Every structure is written in structure tokens, then in C-alpha cells.
Tab-separated table of C-alpha atoms and ligand atoms in Angstrom:
chain	number	residue	atom	x	y	z
A	967	MET	CA	-38.390	-69.646	36.127
A	968	ARG	CA	-39.636	-66.936	33.813
A	969	GLY	CA	-37.729	-64.208	35.791
A	970	ARG	CA	-34.548	-66.216	35.596
A	971	LYS	CA	-34.802	-66.528	31.846
A	972	ARG	CA	-35.203	-62.772	31.503
A	973	ARG	CA	-32.181	-62.174	33.701
A	974	VAL	CA	-30.153	-64.620	31.616
A	975	ARG	CA	-31.128	-62.602	28.565
A	976	TRP	CA	-29.916	-59.458	30.336
A	977	LEU	CA	-26.716	-61.173	31.364
A	978	LEU	CA	-26.014	-61.985	27.780
A	979	ILE	CA	-25.678	-58.305	27.184
A	980	ILE	CA	-23.283	-57.514	30.049
A	981	PRO	CA	-19.645	-58.605	29.912
A	982	VAL	CA	-18.943	-62.355	30.278
A	983	GLY	CA	-16.789	-61.759	33.378
A	984	ALA	CA	-19.831	-60.552	35.305
A	985	VAL	CA	-21.739	-63.730	34.474
A	986	LEU	CA	-18.866	-65.820	35.742
A	987	ARG	CA	-18.711	-63.944	39.046
A	988	GLY	CA	-22.491	-64.099	39.401
A	989	ARG	CA	-22.905	-61.780	42.429
A	990	LYS	CA	-26.201	-59.886	42.395
A	991	ARG	CA	-24.850	-56.468	43.483
A	992	ARG	CA	-21.990	-56.561	41.008
A	993	VAL	CA	-24.491	-57.411	38.290
A	994	ARG	CA	-26.507	-54.272	39.100
A	995	TRP	CA	-23.312	-52.179	38.856
A	996	LEU	CA	-22.424	-53.748	35.620
A	997	LEU	CA	-25.803	-52.725	34.290
A	998	ILE	CA	-25.046	-49.104	35.112
A	999	ILE	CA	-21.540	-48.992	33.626
A	1000	PRO	CA	-22.543	-49.412	29.945
A	1001	VAL	CA	-25.174	-46.703	30.420
A	1002	VAL	CA	-22.524	-44.370	31.804
A	1003	ILE	CA	-20.166	-45.199	28.940
A	1004	LEU	CA	-22.963	-44.569	26.462
A	1005	CYS	CA	-23.666	-41.161	28.045
A	1006	ALA	CA	-19.939	-40.289	27.875
A	1007	VAL	CA	-19.802	-41.259	24.226
A	1008	ILE	CA	-22.851	-39.112	23.513
A	1009	ALA	CA	-21.278	-36.230	25.471
A	1010	VAL	CA	-18.098	-36.482	23.380
A	1011	PHE	CA	-19.781	-36.827	20.042
A	1012	ALA	CA	-22.762	-34.511	20.545
A	1013	PRO	CA	-20.939	-31.466	19.133
A	1014	ARG	CA	-20.131	-33.570	16.125
A	1015	LEU	CA	-23.801	-34.110	15.442
A	1016	GLU	CA	-24.482	-30.382	15.115
A	1017	GLY	CA	-26.341	-29.175	12.049
A	1018	GLU	CA	-24.991	-25.646	11.611
A	1019	SER	CA	-23.108	-24.930	8.359
A	1020	PRO	CA	-19.764	-23.088	8.284
A	1021	LYS	CA	-19.771	-19.317	7.661
A	1022	ILE	CA	-17.972	-17.860	4.627
A	1023	ALA	CA	-17.002	-14.181	4.291
A	1024	VAL	CA	-15.306	-12.653	1.204
A	1025	GLU	CA	-13.584	-9.266	1.135
A	1026	GLY	CA	-12.145	-7.329	-1.786
A	1027	PHE	CA	-13.218	-9.588	-4.640
A	1028	ARG	CA	-13.989	-7.834	-7.957
A	1029	PRO	CA	-16.043	-10.017	-10.234
A	1030	TYR	CA	-14.005	-8.971	-13.246
A	1031	LEU	CA	-10.460	-10.067	-13.930
A	1032	GLY	CA	-7.961	-8.128	-15.968
A	1033	ALA	CA	-4.910	-7.329	-13.919
A	1034	ASP	CA	-3.491	-9.109	-10.863
A	1035	CYS	CA	-5.758	-8.858	-7.832
A	1036	GLY	CA	-6.160	-10.187	-4.343
A	1037	PHE	CA	-8.962	-10.850	-1.886
A	1038	THR	CA	-9.513	-12.609	1.416
A	1039	VAL	CA	-11.830	-15.432	2.342
A	1040	THR	CA	-12.605	-16.146	5.999
A	1041	VAL	CA	-14.234	-19.474	6.811
A	1042	SER	CA	-15.377	-20.426	10.323
A	1043	ASP	CA	-17.464	-23.102	11.983
A	1044	LYS	CA	-18.751	-22.685	15.545
A	1045	GLY	CA	-19.861	-26.286	16.028
A	1046	SER	CA	-17.470	-29.037	15.045
A	1047	GLY	CA	-14.712	-27.201	13.186
A	1048	LEU	CA	-13.628	-27.207	9.538
A	1049	ARG	CA	-13.042	-30.301	7.454
A	1050	HIS	CA	-12.473	-29.038	3.889
A	1051	VAL	CA	-12.389	-25.627	2.202
A	1052	LYS	CA	-12.261	-25.236	-1.582
A	1053	ILE	CA	-11.930	-21.907	-3.444
A	1054	VAL	CA	-12.582	-22.028	-7.185
A	1055	LEU	CA	-12.699	-19.296	-9.809
A	1056	GLN	CA	-14.945	-19.869	-12.815
A	1057	ALA	CA	-13.911	-17.859	-15.874
A	1058	GLY	CA	-14.197	-18.371	-19.607
A	1059	GLY	CA	-16.116	-21.615	-19.057
A	1060	ARG	CA	-13.313	-23.199	-16.994
A	1061	ASP	CA	-12.671	-23.848	-13.296
A	1062	PHE	CA	-9.451	-22.599	-11.693
A	1063	VAL	CA	-8.816	-24.084	-8.235
A	1064	LEU	CA	-7.238	-21.339	-6.100
A	1065	SER	CA	-7.169	-23.360	-2.863
A	1066	ASP	CA	-8.122	-26.908	-1.911
A	1067	ASP	CA	-7.538	-27.233	1.844
A	1068	VAL	CA	-8.201	-30.479	3.752
A	1069	LEU	CA	-8.250	-29.671	7.518
A	1070	ASP	CA	-9.397	-32.900	9.194
A	1071	LYS	CA	-5.990	-34.578	9.276
A	1072	GLN	CA	-5.842	-36.791	12.374
A	1073	GLY	CA	-2.569	-37.824	13.953
A	1074	PRO	CA	-0.290	-37.341	16.933
A	1075	LYS	CA	0.223	-33.659	16.067
A	1076	ALA	CA	-3.448	-32.866	15.485
A	1077	ALA	CA	-4.266	-30.111	17.963
A	1078	GLY	CA	-8.016	-30.330	17.763
A	1079	PRO	CA	-10.311	-29.081	15.054
A	1080	VAL	CA	-9.659	-25.832	13.149
A	1081	MET	CA	-12.536	-23.526	14.021
A	1082	SER	CA	-11.646	-20.625	11.720
A	1083	LYS	CA	-9.220	-19.941	8.886
A	1084	LYS	CA	-8.398	-16.912	6.757
A	1085	TYR	CA	-7.221	-17.337	3.147
A	1086	LYS	CA	-5.345	-14.541	1.420
A	1087	VAL	CA	-5.853	-15.320	-2.248
A	1088	ARG	CA	-3.767	-13.768	-5.010
A	1089	VAL	CA	-4.978	-14.052	-8.614
A	1090	GLU	CA	-2.508	-13.461	-11.447
A	1091	PRO	CA	-4.602	-14.024	-14.573
A	1092	ARG	CA	-1.707	-13.877	-17.074
A	1093	ARG	CA	0.497	-16.344	-15.190
A	1094	MET	CA	-2.381	-18.643	-14.299
A	1095	GLY	CA	-3.843	-18.595	-17.805
A	1096	ILE	CA	-7.165	-17.160	-16.648
A	1097	PRO	CA	-8.944	-15.297	-19.476
A	1098	ASP	CA	-9.978	-11.642	-19.081
A	1099	GLY	CA	-13.631	-11.054	-18.419
A	1100	PRO	CA	-16.344	-11.669	-15.898
A	1101	ALA	CA	-15.581	-14.291	-13.286
A	1102	VAL	CA	-17.533	-16.123	-10.610
A	1103	LEU	CA	-15.876	-16.978	-7.313
A	1104	SER	CA	-17.200	-20.192	-5.809
A	1105	ILE	CA	-16.305	-21.206	-2.238
A	1106	SER	CA	-17.401	-24.399	-0.532
A	1107	ALA	CA	-16.717	-25.413	3.081
A	1108	GLU	CA	-17.536	-28.637	4.947
A	1109	ASP	CA	-17.385	-29.031	8.729
A	1110	LEU	CA	-16.535	-32.020	10.935
A	1111	SER	CA	-20.124	-32.774	11.861
A	1112	LEU	CA	-21.096	-36.429	11.571
A	1113	ARG	CA	-24.291	-35.524	9.868
A	1114	ASN	CA	-25.019	-36.194	6.223
A	1115	TRP	CA	-23.434	-39.645	6.442
A	1116	MET	CA	-20.228	-38.287	8.017
A	1117	HIS	CA	-19.748	-35.689	5.245
A	1118	GLY	CA	-20.571	-32.791	7.527
A	1119	ASN	CA	-22.556	-29.637	6.879
A	1120	LEU	CA	-21.828	-27.941	3.588
A	1121	ALA	CA	-21.766	-24.185	2.986
A	1122	LYS	CA	-21.466	-22.717	-0.507
A	1123	VAL	CA	-21.027	-19.091	-1.578
A	1124	GLU	CA	-20.859	-17.698	-5.095
A	1125	LYS	CA	-19.738	-14.156	-5.798
A	1126	ASN	CA	-20.536	-12.453	-9.051
A	1127	ASP	CA	-21.751	-9.045	-10.083
A	1128	THR	CA	-25.413	-8.557	-10.893
A	1129	ARG	CA	-25.652	-4.859	-10.024
A	1130	LYS	CA	-26.413	-2.511	-12.912
A	1131	PRO	CA	-24.137	0.531	-13.290
A	1132	ASP	CA	-25.662	3.767	-12.036
A	1133	VAL	CA	-26.084	6.219	-14.964
A	1134	SER	CA	-27.617	9.705	-15.017
A	1135	VAL	CA	-27.643	12.352	-17.760
A	1136	LEU	CA	-26.381	15.828	-16.770
A	1137	SER	CA	-26.864	17.854	-19.987
A	1138	ARG	CA	-30.412	19.076	-20.604
A	1139	HIS	CA	-31.682	19.839	-24.080
A	1140	HIS	CA	-30.363	18.079	-27.131
A	1141	TYR	CA	-31.486	19.512	-30.445
A	1142	VAL	CA	-29.966	17.638	-33.341
A	1143	THR	CA	-30.508	17.878	-37.077
A	1144	ARG	CA	-30.547	14.922	-39.475
A	1145	GLY	CA	-26.950	14.632	-40.635
A	1146	GLY	CA	-25.858	16.773	-37.678
A	1147	SER	CA	-23.876	16.442	-34.459
A	1148	GLY	CA	-24.705	16.454	-30.757
A	1149	LEU	CA	-23.133	16.052	-27.335
A	1150	VAL	CA	-24.379	14.422	-24.135
A	1151	VAL	CA	-22.753	14.843	-20.721
A	1152	TYR	CA	-23.596	12.162	-18.182
A	1153	ARG	CA	-22.398	10.442	-15.059
A	1154	VAL	CA	-21.465	6.783	-14.605
A	1155	MET	CA	-20.801	5.812	-10.991
A	1156	GLU	CA	-19.055	2.507	-11.648
A	1157	LYS	CA	-15.484	2.456	-12.931
A	1158	GLY	CA	-14.451	0.318	-15.860
A	1159	THR	CA	-17.765	0.432	-17.713
A	1160	THR	CA	-18.207	0.774	-21.462
A	1161	HIS	CA	-20.525	3.703	-22.043
A	1162	GLY	CA	-21.802	6.000	-24.731
A	1163	VAL	CA	-24.842	7.070	-26.694
A	1164	GLN	CA	-26.948	4.735	-28.787
A	1165	VAL	CA	-28.617	6.474	-31.728
A	1166	GLY	CA	-30.727	3.952	-33.609
A	1167	ASP	CA	-28.287	1.283	-34.755
A	1168	ASN	CA	-25.199	3.434	-34.182
A	1169	PHE	CA	-23.256	3.402	-30.931
A	1170	PHE	CA	-21.039	6.383	-30.079
A	1171	PRO	CA	-18.508	5.597	-27.339
A	1172	GLY	CA	-18.253	8.085	-24.483
A	1173	TYR	CA	-15.116	9.318	-22.739
A	1174	ASP	CA	-14.276	9.828	-19.081
A	1175	GLY	CA	-11.248	11.284	-17.358
A	1176	LEU	CA	-11.786	14.712	-18.970
A	1177	PHE	CA	-13.395	16.264	-15.898
A	1178	ASP	CA	-12.115	16.760	-12.351
A	1179	ASP	CA	-15.015	14.591	-11.277
A	1180	GLU	CA	-14.012	11.203	-12.661
A	1181	THR	CA	-17.588	9.968	-12.810
A	1182	VAL	CA	-18.528	12.605	-15.425
A	1183	CYS	CA	-18.369	11.435	-19.046
A	1184	LEU	CA	-19.194	12.895	-22.441
A	1185	ALA	CA	-20.110	11.475	-25.817
A	1186	PHE	CA	-20.295	13.179	-29.185
A	1187	PHE	CA	-22.925	11.621	-31.399
A	1188	ALA	CA	-24.412	12.016	-34.850
A	1189	VAL	CA	-27.767	11.468	-36.456
A	1190	ASP	CA	-26.980	9.794	-39.761
A	1191	TYR	CA	-28.471	11.708	-42.732
A	1192	ARG	CA	-30.579	8.573	-43.455
A	1193	GLN	CA	-32.049	8.325	-39.944
A	1194	ASP	CA	-35.579	9.555	-39.238
A	1195	THR	CA	-36.666	12.214	-36.766
A	1196	ASP	CA	-38.138	9.496	-34.503
A	1197	THR	CA	-34.834	7.600	-34.130
A	1198	PRO	CA	-34.480	6.482	-30.497
A	1199	MET	CA	-31.434	7.641	-28.550
A	1200	PHE	CA	-30.252	7.083	-24.997
A	1201	VAL	CA	-27.119	6.794	-22.871
A	1202	VAL	CA	-26.069	3.216	-22.227
A	1203	ALA	CA	-23.435	1.781	-19.880
A	1204	THR	CA	-22.307	-1.829	-19.609
A	1205	ASP	CA	-20.048	-2.906	-16.766
A	1206	ARG	CA	-17.342	-5.533	-17.029
A	1207	ALA	CA	-19.614	-8.223	-15.634
A	1208	GLY	CA	-22.042	-7.512	-18.487
A	1209	ASN	CA	-24.701	-5.604	-16.494
A	1210	ARG	CA	-26.328	-2.917	-18.649
A	1211	SER	CA	-28.100	0.342	-17.749
A	1212	LYS	CA	-29.850	2.846	-19.985
A	1213	ALA	CA	-30.721	6.485	-19.288
A	1214	GLY	CA	-32.927	8.624	-21.485
A	1215	PHE	CA	-32.568	12.352	-22.092
A	1216	TYR	CA	-34.548	15.130	-23.704
A	1217	TYR	CA	-33.859	15.423	-27.435
A	1218	ARG	CA	-35.421	16.487	-30.687
A	1219	ILE	CA	-34.242	15.549	-34.146
A	1220	ARG	CA	-34.970	18.343	-36.589
A	1221	PRO	CA	-35.943	17.278	-40.090
A	1222	LYS	CA	-33.758	18.319	-42.991
A	1223	LYS	CA	-34.211	18.159	-46.713
A	1224	PHE	CA	-31.068	17.591	-48.691
A	1225	ALA	CA	-30.403	19.260	-52.028
A	1226	GLU	CA	-30.518	17.460	-55.325
A	1227	ASP	CA	-27.762	17.836	-57.846
A	1228	THR	CA	-27.225	16.699	-61.421
A	1229	ILE	CA	-23.757	15.909	-62.676
A	1230	ARG	CA	-23.104	15.405	-66.362
A	1231	ILE	CA	-20.403	12.908	-67.202
A	1232	SER	CA	-18.453	13.726	-70.370
A	1233	ASP	CA	-16.193	11.457	-72.411
A	1234	GLY	CA	-13.410	13.935	-71.686
A	1235	PHE	CA	-13.858	13.322	-67.941
A	1236	LEU	CA	-13.951	9.554	-68.407
A	1237	ASN	CA	-10.824	9.556	-70.595
A	1238	MET	CA	-8.995	11.683	-68.028
A	1239	LYS	CA	-10.080	9.822	-64.878
A	1240	MET	CA	-10.737	6.169	-65.647
A	1241	PRO	CA	-7.130	5.034	-66.336
A	1242	GLU	CA	-6.069	5.556	-62.685
A	1243	PHE	CA	-8.855	3.248	-61.425
A	1244	ASP	CA	-9.114	-0.501	-61.456
A	1245	ALA	CA	-12.479	-2.121	-62.042
A	1246	PRO	CA	-13.594	-5.719	-62.617
A	1247	GLY	CA	-13.128	-7.177	-66.103
A	1248	ASP	CA	-16.838	-7.070	-66.986
A	1249	SER	CA	-16.837	-3.248	-66.865
A	1250	LYS	CA	-15.952	-2.946	-70.546
A	1251	THR	CA	-16.689	0.636	-71.527
A	1252	PRO	CA	-15.386	3.688	-69.637
A	1253	ILE	CA	-18.935	4.584	-68.493
A	1254	GLU	CA	-19.500	1.036	-67.170
A	1255	LYS	CA	-16.260	1.392	-65.295
A	1256	PHE	CA	-17.395	4.764	-63.920
A	1257	VAL	CA	-20.702	3.324	-62.713
A	1258	TRP	CA	-18.869	0.556	-60.851
A	1259	ILE	CA	-16.388	3.000	-59.288
A	1260	ASN	CA	-19.095	5.478	-58.316
A	1261	SER	CA	-21.078	2.813	-56.459
A	1262	VAL	CA	-18.981	-0.200	-55.378
A	1263	GLN	CA	-15.641	1.625	-55.040
A	1264	ARG	CA	-17.347	4.584	-53.305
A	1265	GLY	CA	-18.907	2.193	-50.802
A	1266	LYS	CA	-15.540	0.577	-50.035
A	1267	ASP	CA	-13.797	3.942	-49.674
A	1268	THR	CA	-16.494	5.331	-47.380
A	1269	LYS	CA	-16.182	2.232	-45.211
A	1270	LYS	CA	-12.402	2.662	-45.064
A	1271	ILE	CA	-12.789	6.225	-43.788
A	1272	ALA	CA	-15.370	5.115	-41.233
A	1273	ASN	CA	-12.908	2.480	-40.003
A	1274	LEU	CA	-10.171	5.109	-39.631
A	1275	CYS	CA	-12.493	6.882	-37.180
A	1276	ARG	CA	-13.183	3.919	-34.896
A	1277	VAL	CA	-10.441	4.758	-32.404
A	1278	SER	CA	-9.986	8.297	-31.145
A	1279	ASP	CA	-7.881	9.955	-28.473
A	1280	SER	CA	-9.523	10.620	-25.128
A	1281	ALA	CA	-8.918	14.381	-25.326
A	1282	ILE	CA	-10.522	17.504	-26.702
A	1283	TYR	CA	-7.777	18.906	-28.928
A	1284	TRP	CA	-9.912	21.405	-30.817
A	1285	LYS	CA	-10.792	24.900	-29.765
A	1286	GLY	CA	-13.329	27.305	-31.264
A	1287	PRO	CA	-14.978	27.168	-34.688
A	1288	PHE	CA	-13.434	24.946	-37.355
A	1289	LEU	CA	-11.625	26.741	-40.146
A	1290	ARG	CA	-13.208	26.771	-43.580
A	1291	PHE	CA	-10.866	26.450	-46.588
A	1292	PRO	CA	-9.939	30.160	-47.057
A	1293	ASN	CA	-11.051	32.167	-50.092
A	1294	SER	CA	-13.083	29.293	-51.462
A	1295	ALA	CA	-16.458	28.925	-53.128
A	1296	ARG	CA	-18.844	26.135	-52.222
A	1297	ARG	CA	-19.380	23.746	-55.118
A	1298	ALA	CA	-21.374	21.014	-53.383
A	1299	GLY	CA	-23.002	20.548	-49.996
A	1300	PHE	CA	-23.308	17.788	-47.410
A	1301	GLY	CA	-25.995	15.235	-48.172
A	1302	ASP	CA	-26.521	16.343	-51.774
A	1303	LYS	CA	-28.353	13.644	-53.696
A	1304	ARG	CA	-26.442	13.361	-56.924
A	1305	GLN	CA	-27.753	12.062	-60.183
A	1306	TYR	CA	-25.135	11.283	-62.835
A	1307	ILE	CA	-26.172	11.744	-66.449
A	1308	TYR	CA	-24.291	10.373	-69.462
A	1309	ASN	CA	-25.510	10.962	-73.014
A	1310	GLY	CA	-28.896	12.142	-71.693
A	1311	ARG	CA	-29.419	9.029	-69.513
A	1312	THR	CA	-29.238	8.709	-65.721
A	1313	VAL	CA	-26.476	6.150	-65.141
A	1314	SER	CA	-25.678	6.418	-61.439
A	1315	HIS	CA	-26.700	7.884	-58.047
A	1316	ALA	CA	-24.661	8.864	-54.985
A	1317	VAL	CA	-24.935	10.984	-51.860
A	1318	HIS	CA	-22.211	13.562	-51.223
A	1319	MET	CA	-20.812	13.153	-47.684
A	1320	GLY	CA	-18.851	16.403	-47.371
A	1321	VAL	CA	-18.587	19.933	-48.700
A	1322	ASP	CA	-16.704	20.748	-51.909
A	1323	LEU	CA	-14.767	23.998	-51.749
A	1324	ALA	CA	-12.888	25.418	-54.711
A	1325	SER	CA	-10.150	28.021	-54.586
A	1326	VAL	CA	-7.158	28.734	-56.808
A	1327	ALA	CA	-5.599	25.473	-58.032
A	1328	HIS	CA	-2.962	24.010	-55.689
A	1329	SER	CA	-3.936	26.298	-52.805
A	1330	PRO	CA	-2.469	25.470	-49.393
A	1331	VAL	CA	-5.018	23.538	-47.293
A	1332	PRO	CA	-5.067	24.320	-43.551
A	1333	ALA	CA	-6.027	21.951	-40.722
A	1334	ALA	CA	-9.537	23.013	-39.683
A	1335	ASN	CA	-8.654	22.722	-36.007
A	1336	ASN	CA	-6.091	21.336	-33.553
A	1337	GLY	CA	-5.682	17.606	-33.677
A	1338	LYS	CA	-3.574	14.589	-34.493
A	1339	ILE	CA	-2.940	13.381	-38.034
A	1340	VAL	CA	-4.148	9.778	-38.212
A	1341	PHE	CA	-4.059	9.087	-41.952
A	1342	CYS	CA	-2.197	10.355	-45.026
A	1343	GLY	CA	-2.532	8.550	-48.325
A	1344	ARG	CA	-4.732	7.611	-51.267
A	1345	ILE	CA	-8.280	6.399	-50.751
A	1346	GLY	CA	-9.911	5.423	-54.084
A	1347	ILE	CA	-12.431	8.030	-55.265
A	1348	PHE	CA	-11.245	10.518	-52.609
A	1349	GLY	CA	-7.700	10.528	-53.960
A	1350	LYS	CA	-4.891	11.835	-51.716
A	1351	THR	CA	-6.492	12.277	-48.296
A	1352	VAL	CA	-5.563	13.488	-44.811
A	1353	VAL	CA	-7.636	12.533	-41.747
A	1354	ILE	CA	-7.278	14.428	-38.445
A	1355	ASP	CA	-8.452	13.148	-35.043
A	1356	HIS	CA	-9.739	16.082	-32.967
A	1357	GLY	CA	-10.407	13.811	-29.996
A	1358	CYS	CA	-13.378	12.017	-28.435
A	1359	GLY	CA	-14.503	10.654	-31.791
A	1360	LEU	CA	-14.535	13.879	-33.816
A	1361	PHE	CA	-12.556	13.773	-37.107
A	1362	SER	CA	-12.040	15.899	-40.211
A	1363	MET	CA	-10.921	14.780	-43.682
A	1364	TYR	CA	-9.341	16.584	-46.626
A	1365	SER	CA	-9.519	14.947	-50.047
A	1366	HIS	CA	-8.493	15.269	-53.723
A	1367	LEU	CA	-5.201	16.845	-52.508
A	1368	SER	CA	-2.352	17.229	-54.977
A	1369	SER	CA	0.253	16.969	-52.208
A	1370	ILE	CA	0.425	16.116	-48.504
A	1371	THR	CA	2.963	17.783	-46.198
A	1372	VAL	CA	2.251	15.986	-42.878
A	1373	HIS	CA	2.728	12.500	-41.446
A	1374	PRO	CA	0.500	10.285	-39.322
A	1375	GLY	CA	1.056	10.839	-35.604
A	1376	ARG	CA	1.919	14.520	-35.959
A	1377	MET	CA	-0.010	17.048	-33.897
A	1378	VAL	CA	-1.258	20.025	-35.887
A	1379	ALA	CA	-2.728	23.341	-34.831
A	1380	ARG	CA	-5.705	25.091	-36.385
A	1381	GLY	CA	-4.447	26.744	-39.611
A	1382	ASP	CA	-1.306	24.604	-40.048
A	1383	TYR	CA	-0.907	23.606	-43.693
A	1384	ILE	CA	-1.313	19.918	-44.302
A	1385	GLY	CA	-1.077	19.898	-48.120
A	1386	THR	CA	-2.293	21.546	-51.307
A	1387	SER	CA	-5.624	21.244	-53.098
A	1388	GLY	CA	-5.888	19.198	-56.259
A	1389	MET	CA	-8.057	16.836	-58.243
A	1390	THR	CA	-6.810	13.338	-57.319
A	1391	GLY	CA	-9.456	10.615	-57.125
A	1392	LEU	CA	-12.812	11.123	-58.821
A	1393	ALA	CA	-12.548	14.935	-59.037
A	1394	GLY	CA	-13.222	16.738	-62.296
A	1395	GLY	CA	-11.454	19.935	-61.219
A	1396	ASP	CA	-9.182	21.307	-58.473
A	1397	HIS	CA	-11.132	21.545	-55.202
A	1398	LEU	CA	-11.043	20.439	-51.582
A	1399	HIS	CA	-13.525	17.822	-50.434
A	1400	PHE	CA	-13.892	18.576	-46.707
A	1401	GLY	CA	-15.658	16.061	-44.520
A	1402	MET	CA	-16.331	15.644	-40.806
A	1403	MET	CA	-17.101	12.428	-38.997
A	1404	ILE	CA	-18.147	11.358	-35.532
A	1405	HIS	CA	-16.966	7.806	-34.939
A	1406	GLY	CA	-17.204	7.139	-38.655
A	1407	VAL	CA	-20.652	8.658	-39.206
A	1408	PHE	CA	-20.421	11.568	-41.664
A	1409	VAL	CA	-21.864	14.839	-40.385
A	1410	ASP	CA	-22.525	18.257	-41.883
A	1411	PRO	CA	-19.328	20.361	-41.431
A	1412	VAL	CA	-21.373	23.589	-41.598
A	1413	GLU	CA	-22.287	23.220	-37.897
A	1414	TRP	CA	-18.617	23.008	-36.932
A	1415	TRP	CA	-17.765	26.212	-38.833
A	1416	ASP	CA	-20.396	28.066	-36.801
A	1417	GLY	CA	-19.155	29.500	-33.469
A	1418	THR	CA	-22.692	30.115	-32.212
A	1419	TRP	CA	-23.767	26.548	-32.953
A	1420	ILE	CA	-20.678	25.214	-31.119
A	1421	GLU	CA	-21.359	27.485	-28.139
A	1422	ASN	CA	-25.016	26.446	-27.859
A	1423	ASN	CA	-24.667	22.742	-28.542
A	1424	ILE	CA	-21.204	21.759	-27.336
A	1425	THR	CA	-19.205	24.274	-25.283
A	1426	SER	CA	-22.017	25.348	-22.950
A	1427	LYS	CA	-22.808	21.708	-22.131
A	1428	ILE	CA	-19.181	20.938	-21.300
A	1429	GLU	CA	-18.826	24.099	-19.202
A	1430	ALA	CA	-22.045	23.332	-17.313
A	1431	ALA	CA	-20.515	20.000	-16.308
A	1432	GLY	CA	-17.592	21.825	-14.731
A	1433	VAL	CA	-14.776	22.012	-17.269
A	1434	LYS	CA	-13.480	25.348	-18.479
A	1435	PHE	CA	-13.399	25.180	-22.233
A	1436	GLU	CA	-11.455	27.998	-23.880
A	1437	SER	CA	-12.777	29.151	-27.208
B	136	ZN	ZN1	-16.718	16.187	-52.592
């Protein structure tokens, strides 16, 4: 009885038809059939229970977007085949879907699973509204495996740039004086980096493309007259993905004492000069007006000149020593600490950021070296001024001119006349105020008049890096 019951329970499992027929042998067969079917099902679906994730390969992707670019993505899955591939670009805090491909479409035309697929992706940032800058490429792929609650195995790849640019300094000894100039020659292996020399708080951009070897760069730099002899300096390069490298070099900053000068302000000078200046209403007397102009206006004008020197041509226009205003006597030097005295009282202080040279009134003023005129016009205390870009951040300025004979954009050669000397601005007599700047930092022009200094500190370094520099 007990055996029968168990069999009945078994028979409940096998198809009803078998129960109706009731023959023992048939029953045994019918027991085997479901097992066989089960095995077949397992055989069919086993590959779809695989646990291997798809493989993703990316070629030609640059993790910085500026211009149009293309790259390829190859996705493959050995086990069950691909279900879904999504390619997304993350830039400027937004997601840009480049491809969203669903591959598991079933139907009469489905010719089995897709085991591998290659995507040729074209990115046109302007057209697609993708901002310039670093970008992260994110690719996800799911396969047809039944694992993970039928979602398949997921593979995810993110491409961005975390490699620091390779920087090495080529020039050897760098002796600089406070208020003086210097040059570093170095190599940056990665294209499209921002590079230059950091001197304390000041950054001096470097230039490439001047040498046959495109990886060689140079940067002119200055030690501001206010910076100490222990000011740190190093070459720095930042790639477009924001990775930053620094490279040190041997340098010494020589100390320098600047001269002190006393200037007496007369009523005659004030009566002659103050009318051409504007000052706030609370500067009632001419001397109050002078004090405001000599400090606040001077600060604004100096800043304006520095701003004119922010952008410079990537070229070395100049050649040989800079020309000093001919037949002139020096009236004031670079870095002079000036004390202004009126009626026996010190009323103002200023530092002189150029060299004053006096000749015969209205003498023709020559360009100190080859370059491009970048500014002609009045600048407050400096009066009528011309600024010349000599390339790679080096500039010269000519102030207090009575007339200007050039225009911005014109190329000039060393010795070409650019105007005549005068006393416009805050000048008490006819003279030329000659200044030199490196990326807006004022430097002592005396070094640039000296052929030996140029040879030792600039030309020899450039030549050693492989460029013939005629001088
Ligand atoms: Zn001056």
C-alpha cells in the first residue's frame, strides 16, 4: 500500500496521459523524458549563465577636447554575446551620450547574439555643444548572460588622463640679480601643455616651436626688485587634463641695493603740470593733487603697462645688445627709491621703474631693438608712450615723448625712429623714460644694453639648446 502511494505521488508529476495509459514500462520511459528535457534546457542555457564580463578596448582617445576628434571603441563578449553598449562623454559637469546601442533585439531576423562590435566615434565639440577642457570617456557594456537577475555581466571603463607631463631643464646655471632678467631652456615631452617659470608669486609663460626639436621650450623671467634672494623658482608644466609637473634648476639671486633719490617739488612744477591731470575732488591744493597722482595714478598706470605685456609674440625678434638713447646723460636709474620734498617736508614716495635719459630737447628716439609696436598713446604719469614687443615676453617702453611716429602693429628694426623726446606726463624736463619689462614685471634695462651680459645669460643658453642665434 505504501509503495503504491509513493508511485501515485510520482505519477502526479508525470504527464496525465501516462497515468491514463498506466503501463509500467511506459511509465519508466516517461520518467526519463523530463530528465532529458531538463538536460537539454540546461545545455541550451548554460552559456547564458556565464559570469565573464564583456571586454572594452579604446583607441585614439585624447582626454582633452578642443577641436573635432575621433576614436574607436571595440566591445566583445566571448560568453553570451552583447546586450547593451553605452558610450558617454563627461565634460564640463555634463553627460553627452555618444552612442546608446541595444543589441538584444529578438525577432524573426535576429541572427544570434552579437559577439563583438566596433564603434567609430566622432566628436565635434562645437556642433555638439561640448565645452573645451578635460573630458572623461565612460563606456559601459552588458552581455546576454542570465546572471544578475537577467541583467547580464556589466563591464565599465573610464578613460581620463592622470599622467603628469614629463619636464626637464636643459640650461645649467642661472645667475639673476634682484630687478634683473633670466632665461631657462627646458624640455616638455607632452604637447599642448601650459608651461613656464614660476618665480615666487609671478608666473612667466614659456614658448615652444622656436627650436627644430619641438619639445624644447624657453622662458624669459624676472626677479621683481621687491623679491628676496631666497625667492623660490622652478619650471612648471600643466597639461590640458590639469596634471602638473615641476622641475627645479640651479639658480642664484644676487642681492642688489637700489639708490635713493630726493626730488624737490616746486610751485612752478605744480603750476605747469597739474592742470593736465584729473584727481578726485578732495585733492584741493596742487600738492595734494600731486600726492594723489604720484601714488594712486602711478599705480594705475604701472598696472596698465603690465597688462600691455601679458600677451607676446612667440618669436625672438631682437638681435644683439639693446640700443641706448644716443648722446644722452643718465638722470635716474632703475629701482631708485624716490623721496619727494615740498616746502621742506617729505610728501610722497615712489620707486622709479626705468632709466631716465636726457639729450637735446625733441631728440629723435630710436627703437632699442627689432620688434612689433603694440601700444602708442598717453598713459597718465608716463605721458605719450610707445611699447614694443620683442617677443617671448620681452618688451621695451619709451615715455614722456613729445611726438610718436609709429602705429601699433608695425614692425620696427633696431634704430628706427619711433618719435621724439619730450616732457609729457609727470616730467619736469625733456627726457626719455626708458623701461623694459618681462611679462609685465619691470626689469633693469642696463643688462639689456650690455652685449657681454646678453651673451652669458641669454644667447649662450639658446645656442646650447640648438638654435643659431645671430648677434
Ligand atoms: Zn623716468
